[in-house]
Amino acid sequence: MQVGYVVLYVNDVETCRRFWTERIGMVEKRRSEAGEFTIVQVGFADQPFAFELVPLELMKDNPDGLDLATPSIAFTVDDLEAARAALVGRGVQATDVGEHEGTASFAFSDPEGRWFAVTR
């Protein structure tokens, strides 16, 4: 597994995008739409790591009970099913692999109830 990106829940995606790109020197790596909301990934051009800027408003109903004040960490793997099976085999609580906002993923929990995403 590798750290793929960290989700930052923000009030204003565009203002935050400009901050990270214009003041910090990152580049926009990806932009996607989730209904009426825009999600943007930013990171340094020479590194695979990114911040994913997700509007707080998109998460207002937050069915998973995420602590939106805390960044969410997402790992990337080549094979979601195999990674999930390995974690479950080691006694880790994990959700089923499914589509979330158009991205195949699953999540797993640490002993204190923090959840981590795993994507391809």
Short mmCIF file of C-alpha atoms in Angstrom, two decimals:
data_model
loop_
_atom_site.label_atom_id
_atom_site.label_comp_id
_atom_site.label_asym_id
_atom_site.label_seq_id
_atom_site.Cartn_x
_atom_site.Cartn_y
_atom_site.Cartn_z
CA MET A 1 0.00 0.00 0.00
CA GLN A 2 1.03 3.58 -0.62
CA VAL A 3 -0.44 6.81 0.69
CA GLY A 4 -2.33 8.16 -2.31
CA TYR A 5 -3.86 11.36 -1.00
CA VAL A 6 -5.21 13.09 2.08
CA VAL A 7 -8.74 14.51 2.00
CA LEU A 8 -9.12 18.02 3.36
CA TYR A 9 -12.74 19.02 3.97
CA VAL A 10 -12.94 22.69 3.03
CA ASN A 11 -15.53 25.47 2.88
CA ASP A 12 -14.32 26.90 -0.43
CA VAL A 13 -12.58 24.53 -2.86
CA GLU A 14 -11.52 27.25 -5.30
CA THR A 15 -9.97 29.49 -2.64
CA CYS A 16 -8.09 26.53 -1.20
CA ARG A 17 -7.01 25.35 -4.66
CA ARG A 18 -5.57 28.81 -5.38
CA PHE A 19 -3.77 28.83 -2.01
CA TRP A 20 -2.06 25.48 -2.61
CA THR A 21 -1.22 26.20 -6.26
CA GLU A 22 -0.43 29.92 -6.29
CA ARG A 23 1.17 30.33 -2.88
CA ILE A 24 2.59 26.91 -2.04
CA GLY A 25 3.61 25.88 -5.55
CA MET A 26 1.51 22.76 -6.06
CA VAL A 27 -0.27 21.91 -9.31
CA GLU A 28 -3.83 20.79 -9.95
CA LYS A 29 -3.65 17.04 -10.56
CA ARG A 30 -7.29 16.11 -10.99
CA ARG A 31 -10.74 17.66 -10.98
CA SER A 32 -14.00 15.74 -10.69
CA GLU A 33 -17.65 16.53 -10.20
CA ALA A 34 -19.93 15.06 -7.53
CA GLY A 35 -23.36 16.36 -8.46
CA GLU A 36 -23.20 20.13 -8.11
CA PHE A 37 -19.87 20.01 -6.26
CA THR A 38 -16.31 20.12 -7.56
CA ILE A 39 -13.53 18.06 -5.96
CA VAL A 40 -9.95 19.02 -6.78
CA GLN A 41 -6.68 17.20 -6.12
CA VAL A 42 -3.52 19.29 -5.75
CA GLY A 43 0.06 18.23 -5.14
CA PHE A 44 3.64 18.84 -6.12
CA ALA A 45 4.34 18.08 -9.77
CA ASP A 46 7.23 15.73 -8.99
CA GLN A 47 5.43 13.67 -6.32
CA PRO A 48 2.51 11.24 -6.53
CA PHE A 49 1.02 12.43 -3.19
CA ALA A 50 -1.90 14.87 -3.25
CA PHE A 51 -4.44 16.71 -1.13
CA GLU A 52 -8.02 16.16 -2.25
CA LEU A 53 -10.11 19.26 -1.52
CA VAL A 54 -13.68 18.16 -0.78
CA PRO A 55 -16.44 20.68 -0.04
CA LEU A 56 -17.84 20.43 3.49
CA GLU A 57 -21.28 21.07 1.99
CA LEU A 58 -20.99 17.82 0.01
CA MET A 59 -20.54 15.97 3.31
CA LYS A 60 -23.30 17.73 5.25
CA ASP A 61 -25.36 14.54 5.65
CA ASN A 62 -22.20 12.47 6.33
CA PRO A 63 -23.76 9.01 6.60
CA ASP A 64 -20.49 7.46 7.80
CA GLY A 65 -20.11 9.80 10.80
CA LEU A 66 -16.67 11.02 9.69
CA ASP A 67 -14.95 13.65 11.81
CA LEU A 68 -14.74 16.33 9.13
CA ALA A 69 -12.29 18.42 11.14
CA THR A 70 -9.72 15.64 10.69
CA PRO A 71 -8.14 14.98 7.29
CA SER A 72 -9.00 11.61 5.75
CA ILE A 73 -6.11 9.52 4.51
CA ALA A 74 -6.53 7.37 1.40
CA PHE A 75 -4.20 4.55 0.40
CA THR A 76 -3.81 3.25 -3.14
CA VAL A 77 -3.38 -0.37 -4.21
CA ASP A 78 -3.35 -2.22 -7.52
CA ASP A 79 -5.91 -4.86 -6.47
CA LEU A 80 -8.72 -3.72 -4.16
CA GLU A 81 -10.20 -7.18 -3.55
CA ALA A 82 -6.81 -8.71 -2.67
CA ALA A 83 -5.89 -5.81 -0.38
CA ARG A 84 -9.24 -6.01 1.39
CA ALA A 85 -8.97 -9.79 1.79
CA ALA A 86 -5.46 -9.46 3.26
CA LEU A 87 -6.61 -6.86 5.80
CA VAL A 88 -9.71 -8.83 6.80
CA GLY A 89 -7.52 -11.93 7.09
CA ARG A 90 -5.44 -10.07 9.65
CA GLY A 91 -8.53 -9.17 11.68
CA VAL A 92 -9.06 -5.64 10.35
CA GLN A 93 -12.64 -4.36 10.07
CA ALA A 94 -13.28 -3.35 6.45
CA THR A 95 -16.24 -2.38 4.31
CA ASP A 96 -17.07 -4.13 1.06
CA VAL A 97 -15.47 -2.86 -2.13
CA GLY A 98 -17.93 -0.53 -3.83
CA GLU A 99 -18.30 2.57 -5.96
CA HIS A 100 -18.15 5.87 -4.06
CA GLU A 101 -18.52 9.07 -6.08
CA GLY A 102 -17.53 7.04 -9.17
CA THR A 103 -14.37 5.61 -7.61
CA ALA A 104 -13.97 1.95 -6.65
CA SER A 105 -12.84 1.76 -3.03
CA PHE A 106 -13.28 0.28 0.42
CA ALA A 107 -12.51 1.55 3.91
CA PHE A 108 -10.96 0.02 7.01
CA SER A 109 -11.00 1.06 10.66
CA ASP A 110 -8.26 1.34 13.24
CA PRO A 111 -8.83 0.27 16.88
CA GLU A 112 -10.04 3.77 17.84
CA GLY A 113 -12.67 4.01 15.12
CA ARG A 114 -10.78 6.13 12.58
CA TRP A 115 -11.54 5.09 9.01
CA PHE A 116 -9.09 5.02 6.10
CA ALA A 117 -9.99 4.76 2.42
CA VAL A 118 -8.34 2.41 -0.06
CA THR A 119 -8.65 3.14 -3.79
CA ARG A 120 -7.09 1.96 -7.01
#
